[in-house]
């Protein structure tokens, strides 16, 4: 339980309350902890490249409509 932060600058990214089990080997989250936690840019259809909203450190992707509920995204 707790808050997941950027490994580079310590900026708050995700809450453990938004974490869920996914078939991916990576941690999966339904939402960020703050509106400015991450920055996003379109990379390909259905996926956005995600970086830390404070320092720009690469964090992976947001997969649109791939969350645990219909219409939710997966970080």
PDB file of C-alpha atoms in Angstrom:
ATOM      1  CA  UNK A   1       0.000   0.000   0.000  1.00  0.00           C
ATOM      2  CA  UNK A   2       1.168   3.507  -0.705  1.00  0.00           C
ATOM      3  CA  UNK A   3       2.201   5.885  -3.438  1.00  0.00           C
ATOM      4  CA  UNK A   4       4.303   5.017  -6.490  1.00  0.00           C
ATOM      5  CA  UNK A   5       6.731   7.810  -7.384  1.00  0.00           C
ATOM      6  CA  UNK A   6       9.100   8.623 -10.240  1.00  0.00           C
ATOM      7  CA  UNK A   7      12.427   6.853  -9.729  1.00  0.00           C
ATOM      8  CA  UNK A   8      14.278   9.902 -11.034  1.00  0.00           C
ATOM      9  CA  UNK A   9      12.667  12.834  -9.173  1.00  0.00           C
ATOM     10  CA  UNK A  10      10.201  11.427  -6.615  1.00  0.00           C
ATOM     11  CA  UNK A  11       7.093  13.008  -8.220  1.00  0.00           C
ATOM     12  CA  UNK A  12       3.876  11.197  -7.162  1.00  0.00           C
ATOM     13  CA  UNK A  13       2.488   9.070 -10.014  1.00  0.00           C
ATOM     14  CA  UNK A  14       0.040   6.381  -8.889  1.00  0.00           C
ATOM     15  CA  UNK A  15      -1.735   5.210  -5.749  1.00  0.00           C
ATOM     16  CA  UNK A  16      -1.765   1.536  -4.828  1.00  0.00           C
ATOM     17  CA  UNK A  17      -5.587   1.899  -4.741  1.00  0.00           C
ATOM     18  CA  UNK A  18      -5.499   2.253  -8.564  1.00  0.00           C
ATOM     19  CA  UNK A  19      -3.285  -0.850  -9.018  1.00  0.00           C
ATOM     20  CA  UNK A  20      -4.779  -4.084 -10.347  1.00  0.00           C
ATOM     21  CA  UNK A  21      -3.677  -7.492 -11.594  1.00  0.00           C
ATOM     22  CA  UNK A  22      -3.060  -7.732 -15.342  1.00  0.00           C
ATOM     23  CA  UNK A  23      -1.517 -10.417 -17.540  1.00  0.00           C
ATOM     24  CA  UNK A  24       1.421  -8.075 -18.221  1.00  0.00           C
ATOM     25  CA  UNK A  25       4.519  -8.600 -16.050  1.00  0.00           C
ATOM     26  CA  UNK A  26       4.488  -4.837 -15.273  1.00  0.00           C
ATOM     27  CA  UNK A  27       2.409  -3.133 -12.582  1.00  0.00           C
ATOM     28  CA  UNK A  28      -0.927  -1.926 -14.008  1.00  0.00           C
ATOM     29  CA  UNK A  29      -2.893   1.119 -12.847  1.00  0.00           C
ATOM     30  CA  UNK A  30      -6.269   2.552 -13.862  1.00  0.00           C
ATOM     31  CA  UNK A  31      -5.460   6.202 -13.152  1.00  0.00           C
ATOM     32  CA  UNK A  32      -2.788   8.632 -12.023  1.00  0.00           C
ATOM     33  CA  UNK A  33      -2.799  10.079  -8.519  1.00  0.00           C
ATOM     34  CA  UNK A  34      -2.862  13.723  -9.694  1.00  0.00           C
ATOM     35  CA  UNK A  35      -3.946  15.306 -12.955  1.00  0.00           C
ATOM     36  CA  UNK A  36      -0.354  16.493 -13.560  1.00  0.00           C
ATOM     37  CA  UNK A  37       1.341  13.242 -12.477  1.00  0.00           C
ATOM     38  CA  UNK A  38       2.205  12.287 -16.045  1.00  0.00           C
ATOM     39  CA  UNK A  39       2.581  13.834 -19.477  1.00  0.00           C
ATOM     40  CA  UNK A  40       1.213  11.949 -22.485  1.00  0.00           C
ATOM     41  CA  UNK A  41       1.805  12.016 -26.224  1.00  0.00           C
ATOM     42  CA  UNK A  42       0.209   9.917 -28.918  1.00  0.00           C
ATOM     43  CA  UNK A  43       2.522   7.143 -30.073  1.00  0.00           C
ATOM     44  CA  UNK A  44       0.229   4.845 -32.047  1.00  0.00           C
ATOM     45  CA  UNK A  45      -3.494   4.080 -32.247  1.00  0.00           C
ATOM     46  CA  UNK A  46      -4.678   2.912 -28.841  1.00  0.00           C
ATOM     47  CA  UNK A  47      -1.470   3.808 -26.981  1.00  0.00           C
ATOM     48  CA  UNK A  48       0.041   6.968 -25.543  1.00  0.00           C
ATOM     49  CA  UNK A  49       3.663   7.374 -24.504  1.00  0.00           C
ATOM     50  CA  UNK A  50       3.752   8.367 -20.815  1.00  0.00           C
ATOM     51  CA  UNK A  51       6.463  10.278 -18.961  1.00  0.00           C
ATOM     52  CA  UNK A  52       6.791  11.870 -15.536  1.00  0.00           C
ATOM     53  CA  UNK A  53       4.856  15.122 -15.406  1.00  0.00           C
ATOM     54  CA  UNK A  54       7.695  16.834 -13.520  1.00  0.00           C
ATOM     55  CA  UNK A  55      11.019  15.655 -14.981  1.00  0.00           C
ATOM     56  CA  UNK A  56      10.023  13.855 -18.203  1.00  0.00           C
ATOM     57  CA  UNK A  57      11.430  10.456 -17.183  1.00  0.00           C
ATOM     58  CA  UNK A  58       9.958   7.736 -19.443  1.00  0.00           C
ATOM     59  CA  UNK A  59       7.337   5.585 -17.704  1.00  0.00           C
ATOM     60  CA  UNK A  60       5.929   3.425 -20.489  1.00  0.00           C
ATOM     61  CA  UNK A  61       2.460   3.644 -22.014  1.00  0.00           C
ATOM     62  CA  UNK A  62      -1.200   4.266 -21.412  1.00  0.00           C
ATOM     63  CA  UNK A  63      -3.213   1.662 -23.290  1.00  0.00           C
ATOM     64  CA  UNK A  64      -6.619   3.085 -24.087  1.00  0.00           C
ATOM     65  CA  UNK A  65      -9.682   0.945 -23.329  1.00  0.00           C
ATOM     66  CA  UNK A  66      -7.515  -1.869 -21.905  1.00  0.00           C
ATOM     67  CA  UNK A  67      -8.352  -1.443 -18.217  1.00  0.00           C
ATOM     68  CA  UNK A  68     -10.303  -3.762 -15.943  1.00  0.00           C
ATOM     69  CA  UNK A  69     -13.628  -2.065 -16.787  1.00  0.00           C
ATOM     70  CA  UNK A  70     -15.077  -1.056 -20.128  1.00  0.00           C
ATOM     71  CA  UNK A  71     -13.726   2.332 -21.212  1.00  0.00           C
ATOM     72  CA  UNK A  72     -10.860   2.410 -18.666  1.00  0.00           C
ATOM     73  CA  UNK A  73      -7.252   2.810 -19.664  1.00  0.00           C
ATOM     74  CA  UNK A  74      -4.284   0.856 -18.356  1.00  0.00           C
ATOM     75  CA  UNK A  75      -1.037   2.534 -17.347  1.00  0.00           C
TER      76      UNK A  75
END
